Amino acid sequence: MEPLARFHPEDAHIQSLACYLGTRAAPTLPATREKCASVAEKFSKNPSPLFQLAVLDAQQGRHLEAQGHLVRARQRMEADPGTTPDVWGDLAAHFKQTSSLTWTEQALAKTGDESRTRAVRSWTVQTRRWMALPVDPSVSGVAVEREGELIRAAKDVEAALDKGPAVRAQTRLAWLKREFPRAAVRHVLDCEMNLRAGRLGPAKTSCRKAVAAYDEAVQAHFILGWMASMSGARAEARTHLERVVTLEPLHTEAWRLLAEQYRAAGMQEALKTLQGRYREQFAQELR
């Protein structure tokens, strides 16, 4: 590729391909970034080298820089009426890597081909629900350009909780609350933290705040359903667990707990219906 690129310095396709191959073959070499930056500047209508600069930054954890390259790429694409749906699909996939939820959705809207982008579309739906993040920024208080920061911080909190001592999780959650004081996910994370510490009352209060702020907060619904199951509040448990299997059909534990609640209440028809839905979803029986 290198001699070909030297022989055709004015060919945008060849130069972009050289940039692309460099990010795959030698992503850590300074020369790779220099090549892509040069191509991006020289061919000012081509979004491809900006995609590759975003890849390099995302790989090194520089998500905001990656996001900036993708915003510039989108501007080039919007200025070109010949931009194909496939390129919009590529942009959506790159925005996903920076957890830029709304911008991913907006790019997907221009692809037209739902089969090719099914995995990215599923990610957007699941992420909104797991992060309790409404579409309207005026409701969530989270600016579109900061969604990635919020999502990464929430994941950091959950990862820290899974590792044991809660000090790091508390520190990261304190940052999240300070930066995003209206985000509903802060209630979800408070709920999880209190639950793991055995503080059931505060956990329930926090999860209820989460679903009040955003009714599709799937993790809050699940925790409330689980807590209600454990305490014998069957009607409340069914309400929350039914919401979970609707919002997140892959949440197998919610299906199992809901089936238990139907059995305990003698709701045989509801149980048969649930088993049929489960069979359709997973191609196996719900025990």
CSV table of C-alpha atoms in Angstrom, one decimal:
chain,number,residue,atom,x,y,z
A,1,MET,CA,0.0,0.0,0.0
A,2,GLU,CA,2.8,2.5,0.8
A,3,PRO,CA,4.3,2.7,-2.7
A,4,LEU,CA,0.8,2.9,-4.2
A,5,ALA,CA,-0.1,5.8,-1.8
A,6,ARG,CA,3.2,7.6,-2.7
A,7,PHE,CA,2.4,7.2,-6.4
A,8,HIS,CA,-1.1,8.5,-6.1
A,9,PRO,CA,-0.9,11.4,-3.6
A,10,GLU,CA,-4.1,13.1,-5.1
A,11,ASP,CA,-6.3,10.1,-5.0
A,12,ALA,CA,-8.7,10.5,-2.1
A,13,HIS,CA,-9.7,6.8,-2.1
A,14,ILE,CA,-6.2,5.4,-2.1
A,15,GLN,CA,-5.0,7.9,0.6
A,16,SER,CA,-8.0,7.0,2.8
A,17,LEU,CA,-7.3,3.4,2.3
A,18,ALA,CA,-3.7,3.9,3.4
A,19,CYS,CA,-5.0,5.7,6.5
A,20,TYR,CA,-7.4,2.8,7.2
A,21,LEU,CA,-4.8,0.1,6.8
A,22,GLY,CA,-2.4,2.0,9.1
A,23,THR,CA,-4.9,2.1,11.9
A,24,ARG,CA,-5.3,-1.7,11.6
A,25,ALA,CA,-1.6,-2.6,11.1
A,26,ALA,CA,0.1,-0.1,13.3
A,27,PRO,CA,-2.3,1.9,15.4
A,28,THR,CA,0.2,3.0,18.0
A,29,LEU,CA,2.7,4.4,15.6
A,30,PRO,CA,2.8,8.3,15.5
A,31,ALA,CA,3.2,8.0,11.7
A,32,THR,CA,-0.3,6.4,11.5
A,33,ARG,CA,-2.0,9.3,13.2
A,34,GLU,CA,0.0,11.8,11.2
A,35,LYS,CA,-1.0,10.1,7.9
A,36,CYS,CA,-4.7,10.1,8.8
A,37,ALA,CA,-4.6,13.7,10.0
A,38,SER,CA,-2.9,14.7,6.8
A,39,VAL,CA,-5.5,12.9,4.7
A,40,ALA,CA,-8.4,14.4,6.7
A,41,GLU,CA,-7.0,17.9,6.1
A,42,LYS,CA,-6.2,17.4,2.5
A,43,PHE,CA,-9.4,15.8,1.4
A,44,SER,CA,-11.8,18.1,3.3
A,45,LYS,CA,-15.0,16.5,2.1
A,46,ASN,CA,-14.1,12.9,2.9
A,47,PRO,CA,-15.3,11.6,6.3
A,48,SER,CA,-13.3,8.3,6.2
A,49,PRO,CA,-10.0,9.6,7.7
A,50,LEU,CA,-11.9,11.2,10.5
A,51,PHE,CA,-13.5,7.9,11.3
A,52,GLN,CA,-10.0,6.4,11.6
A,53,LEU,CA,-8.8,9.2,13.8
A,54,ALA,CA,-11.8,8.5,16.0
A,55,VAL,CA,-10.8,4.8,16.1
A,56,LEU,CA,-7.3,5.6,17.2
A,57,ASP,CA,-8.5,7.9,20.0
A,58,ALA,CA,-11.2,5.5,21.2
A,59,GLN,CA,-8.6,2.7,21.4
A,60,GLN,CA,-6.5,4.9,23.7
A,61,GLY,CA,-9.5,6.0,25.9
A,62,ARG,CA,-9.7,9.5,24.5
A,63,HIS,CA,-13.4,9.4,23.9
A,64,LEU,CA,-14.1,13.1,23.8
A,65,GLU,CA,-11.4,13.5,21.1
A,66,ALA,CA,-12.9,10.6,19.2
A,67,GLN,CA,-16.3,12.2,19.5
A,68,GLY,CA,-15.0,15.4,18.1
A,69,HIS,CA,-13.7,13.7,15.0
A,70,LEU,CA,-17.0,12.0,14.4
A,71,VAL,CA,-18.9,15.3,14.7
A,72,ARG,CA,-16.6,16.8,12.0
A,73,ALA,CA,-17.2,13.7,9.9
A,74,ARG,CA,-21.0,14.1,10.3
A,75,GLN,CA,-20.7,17.7,9.1
A,76,ARG,CA,-19.0,16.6,6.0
A,77,MET,CA,-21.6,13.9,5.4
A,78,GLU,CA,-24.4,16.3,5.8
A,79,ALA,CA,-22.9,18.7,3.3
A,80,ASP,CA,-22.7,15.9,0.7
A,81,PRO,CA,-26.1,14.8,-0.7
A,82,GLY,CA,-24.4,11.8,-2.1
A,83,THR,CA,-23.6,10.2,1.2
A,84,THR,CA,-24.8,6.7,1.2
A,85,PRO,CA,-26.8,4.9,3.9
A,86,ASP,CA,-23.9,2.5,4.5
A,87,VAL,CA,-21.7,5.4,5.4
A,88,TRP,CA,-24.3,6.7,7.9
A,89,GLY,CA,-24.3,3.1,9.3
A,90,ASP,CA,-20.6,3.3,9.7
A,91,LEU,CA,-20.9,6.7,11.5
A,92,ALA,CA,-23.5,5.1,13.9
A,93,ALA,CA,-21.2,2.3,14.7
A,94,HIS,CA,-18.4,4.7,15.5
A,95,PHE,CA,-20.6,6.9,17.6
A,96,LYS,CA,-21.6,3.8,19.5
A,97,GLN,CA,-17.9,3.3,20.5
A,98,THR,CA,-18.0,6.7,22.2
A,99,SER,CA,-21.3,5.9,23.9
A,100,SER,CA,-22.8,8.9,22.1
A,101,LEU,CA,-26.4,7.6,22.3
A,102,THR,CA,-28.4,10.3,20.6
A,103,TRP,CA,-25.9,10.9,17.8
A,104,THR,CA,-25.9,7.1,17.2
A,105,GLU,CA,-29.7,7.2,16.9
A,106,GLN,CA,-29.6,10.1,14.6
A,107,ALA,CA,-27.1,8.4,12.3
A,108,LEU,CA,-29.2,5.2,12.3
A,109,ALA,CA,-32.2,7.2,11.2
A,110,LYS,CA,-30.4,7.9,7.9
A,111,THR,CA,-29.4,4.3,7.1
A,112,GLY,CA,-32.7,2.9,6.1
A,113,ASP,CA,-31.4,-0.7,6.4
A,114,GLU,CA,-32.4,-2.1,9.7
A,115,SER,CA,-31.0,-5.5,9.2
A,116,ARG,CA,-27.4,-4.3,8.7
A,117,THR,CA,-27.6,-2.1,11.8
A,118,ARG,CA,-29.7,-4.3,14.0
A,119,ALA,CA,-27.0,-4.8,16.6
A,120,VAL,CA,-26.4,-1.0,17.0
A,121,ARG,CA,-30.1,-0.3,17.1
A,122,SER,CA,-30.5,-2.9,19.9
A,123,TRP,CA,-27.7,-1.2,21.8
A,124,THR,CA,-29.4,2.2,21.6
A,125,VAL,CA,-32.7,0.8,23.0
A,126,GLN,CA,-31.0,-1.2,25.7
A,127,THR,CA,-28.7,1.6,26.8
A,128,ARG,CA,-31.5,4.1,27.1
A,129,ARG,CA,-33.3,1.8,29.4
A,130,TRP,CA,-30.3,0.5,31.5
A,131,MET,CA,-29.0,4.1,31.9
A,132,ALA,CA,-32.5,5.5,32.5
A,133,LEU,CA,-31.8,8.2,30.0
A,134,PRO,CA,-34.9,9.8,28.3
A,135,VAL,CA,-34.6,11.1,24.8
A,136,ASP,CA,-35.3,14.7,25.7
A,137,PRO,CA,-32.3,16.4,27.2
A,138,SER,CA,-34.5,18.9,28.9
A,139,VAL,CA,-36.0,16.1,30.9
A,140,SER,CA,-32.8,14.3,31.8
A,141,GLY,CA,-30.6,17.3,32.3
A,142,VAL,CA,-27.9,15.6,30.2
A,143,ALA,CA,-26.6,17.5,27.2
A,144,VAL,CA,-26.4,15.3,24.1
A,145,GLU,CA,-22.7,15.9,23.8
A,146,ARG,CA,-22.1,14.6,27.4
A,147,GLU,CA,-24.1,11.4,27.2
A,148,GLY,CA,-21.0,9.4,26.7
A,149,GLU,CA,-19.4,10.8,29.8
A,150,LEU,CA,-22.5,9.9,31.8
A,151,ILE,CA,-22.7,6.3,30.4
A,152,ARG,CA,-19.0,5.6,31.0
A,153,ALA,CA,-19.2,7.0,34.6
A,154,ALA,CA,-22.3,4.8,35.3
A,155,LYS,CA,-20.5,1.7,34.0
A,156,ASP,CA,-17.4,2.6,36.1
A,157,VAL,CA,-19.6,2.7,39.2
A,158,GLU,CA,-21.1,-0.7,38.4
A,159,ALA,CA,-17.7,-2.2,37.6
A,160,ALA,CA,-16.3,-0.9,40.9
A,161,LEU,CA,-19.3,-2.4,42.8
A,162,ASP,CA,-18.7,-5.7,41.3
A,163,LYS,CA,-15.0,-5.7,42.4
A,164,GLY,CA,-15.8,-5.4,46.1
A,165,PRO,CA,-15.0,-2.4,48.3
A,166,ALA,CA,-17.4,0.5,47.6
A,167,VAL,CA,-14.9,3.4,48.0
A,168,ARG,CA,-14.1,3.8,44.3
A,169,ALA,CA,-17.7,3.3,43.4
A,170,GLN,CA,-18.8,6.0,45.8
A,171,THR,CA,-16.1,8.4,44.5
A,172,ARG,CA,-17.2,7.9,40.9
A,173,LEU,CA,-20.9,8.2,41.8
A,174,ALA,CA,-20.2,11.4,43.7
A,175,TRP,CA,-18.6,12.8,40.5
A,176,LEU,CA,-21.6,11.6,38.4
A,177,LYS,CA,-24.1,13.3,40.8
A,178,ARG,CA,-22.1,16.5,40.7
A,179,GLU,CA,-21.9,16.6,36.9
A,180,PHE,CA,-25.4,15.3,36.2
A,181,PRO,CA,-27.6,16.3,39.1
A,182,ARG,CA,-30.8,15.5,37.3
A,183,ALA,CA,-29.9,12.2,35.7
A,184,ALA,CA,-32.2,9.4,36.8
A,185,VAL,CA,-29.4,6.8,36.6
A,186,ARG,CA,-28.0,8.3,39.8
A,187,HIS,CA,-31.0,6.9,41.6
A,188,VAL,CA,-30.5,3.5,40.0
A,189,LEU,CA,-26.9,3.4,41.2
A,190,ASP,CA,-27.8,4.6,44.7
A,191,CYS,CA,-30.4,1.8,44.7
A,192,GLU,CA,-27.8,-0.8,43.8
A,193,MET,CA,-25.3,0.5,46.3
A,194,ASN,CA,-27.8,0.5,49.1
A,195,LEU,CA,-29.0,-3.0,48.2
A,196,ARG,CA,-25.5,-4.5,48.2
A,197,ALA,CA,-24.9,-2.9,51.6
A,198,GLY,CA,-28.2,-4.4,53.0
A,199,ARG,CA,-29.9,-1.0,53.3
A,200,LEU,CA,-33.2,-2.2,51.9
A,201,GLY,CA,-35.3,0.8,52.8
A,202,PRO,CA,-33.0,3.4,51.1
A,203,ALA,CA,-32.6,1.0,48.2
A,204,LYS,CA,-36.3,0.9,47.6
A,205,THR,CA,-36.7,4.6,47.9
A,206,SER,CA,-33.9,5.3,45.3
A,207,CYS,CA,-35.3,2.8,42.8
A,208,ARG,CA,-38.8,4.3,43.1
A,209,LYS,CA,-37.3,7.7,42.4
A,210,ALA,CA,-35.6,6.2,39.3
A,211,VAL,CA,-38.8,4.8,37.8
A,212,ALA,CA,-40.7,8.0,38.7
A,213,ALA,CA,-38.1,10.0,36.8
A,214,TYR,CA,-38.1,7.5,33.9
A,215,ASP,CA,-40.5,4.7,33.6
A,216,GLU,CA,-38.3,2.6,31.4
A,217,ALA,CA,-35.5,2.4,34.0
A,218,VAL,CA,-35.3,-1.4,33.6
A,219,GLN,CA,-32.7,-2.1,36.4
A,220,ALA,CA,-34.7,-0.2,38.9
A,221,HIS,CA,-37.9,-2.1,38.0
A,222,PHE,CA,-36.0,-5.4,38.4
A,223,ILE,CA,-34.6,-4.5,41.8
A,224,LEU,CA,-38.0,-3.4,43.0
A,225,GLY,CA,-39.5,-6.6,41.6
A,226,TRP,CA,-36.9,-8.8,43.3
A,227,MET,CA,-37.3,-7.0,46.6
A,228,ALA,CA,-41.1,-7.3,46.4
A,229,SER,CA,-40.7,-11.0,45.6
A,230,MET,CA,-38.5,-11.5,48.7
A,231,SER,CA,-40.9,-9.7,51.0
A,232,GLY,CA,-44.1,-11.4,49.7
A,233,ALA,CA,-45.6,-8.4,48.0
A,234,ARG,CA,-46.7,-10.4,45.0
A,235,ALA,CA,-48.8,-7.9,43.2
A,236,GLU,CA,-46.1,-5.3,43.3
A,237,ALA,CA,-43.5,-7.9,42.3
A,238,ARG,CA,-45.6,-8.9,39.2
A,239,THR,CA,-46.0,-5.3,38.2
A,240,HIS,CA,-42.3,-4.6,38.1
A,241,LEU,CA,-41.2,-7.9,36.7
A,242,GLU,CA,-43.8,-7.7,33.9
A,243,ARG,CA,-42.3,-4.3,33.0
A,244,VAL,CA,-38.8,-5.8,32.9
A,245,VAL,CA,-39.6,-8.7,30.5
A,246,THR,CA,-41.3,-6.2,28.3
A,247,LEU,CA,-38.5,-3.6,28.3
A,248,GLU,CA,-35.6,-6.1,28.3
A,249,PRO,CA,-36.7,-9.5,26.9
A,250,LEU,CA,-33.3,-11.0,27.4
A,251,HIS,CA,-33.3,-10.6,31.1
A,252,THR,CA,-33.8,-14.3,31.9
A,253,GLU,CA,-33.8,-13.9,35.7
A,254,ALA,CA,-36.8,-11.6,35.4
A,255,TRP,CA,-38.7,-14.2,33.4
A,256,ARG,CA,-37.9,-16.8,36.1
A,257,LEU,CA,-39.0,-14.7,39.0
A,258,LEU,CA,-42.2,-13.7,37.2
A,259,ALA,CA,-43.0,-17.3,36.5
A,260,GLU,CA,-42.6,-18.0,40.2
A,261,GLN,CA,-44.9,-15.2,41.1
A,262,TYR,CA,-47.6,-16.5,38.7
A,263,ARG,CA,-47.3,-20.0,40.2
A,264,ALA,CA,-47.5,-18.7,43.8
A,265,ALA,CA,-50.6,-16.7,42.9
A,266,GLY,CA,-52.2,-19.6,41.0
A,267,MET,CA,-52.3,-17.6,37.8
A,268,GLN,CA,-52.2,-20.5,35.4
A,269,GLU,CA,-53.3,-18.7,32.3
A,270,ALA,CA,-50.8,-15.9,32.8
A,271,LEU,CA,-48.1,-18.5,33.4
A,272,LYS,CA,-48.9,-20.4,30.2
A,273,THR,CA,-48.9,-17.1,28.2
A,274,LEU,CA,-45.5,-16.2,29.8
A,275,GLN,CA,-44.1,-19.7,29.0
A,276,GLY,CA,-45.2,-19.3,25.4
A,277,ARG,CA,-43.5,-15.9,25.1
A,278,TYR,CA,-40.4,-17.3,26.7
A,279,ARG,CA,-40.3,-20.2,24.2
A,280,GLU,CA,-40.6,-17.8,21.3
A,281,GLN,CA,-37.9,-15.6,22.7
A,282,PHE,CA,-35.3,-18.3,23.7
A,283,ALA,CA,-36.4,-21.5,21.9
A,284,GLN,CA,-36.5,-23.4,25.2
A,285,GLU,CA,-38.9,-24.0,28.1
A,286,LEU,CA,-39.3,-21.7,31.0
A,287,ARG,CA,-39.0,-23.8,34.2
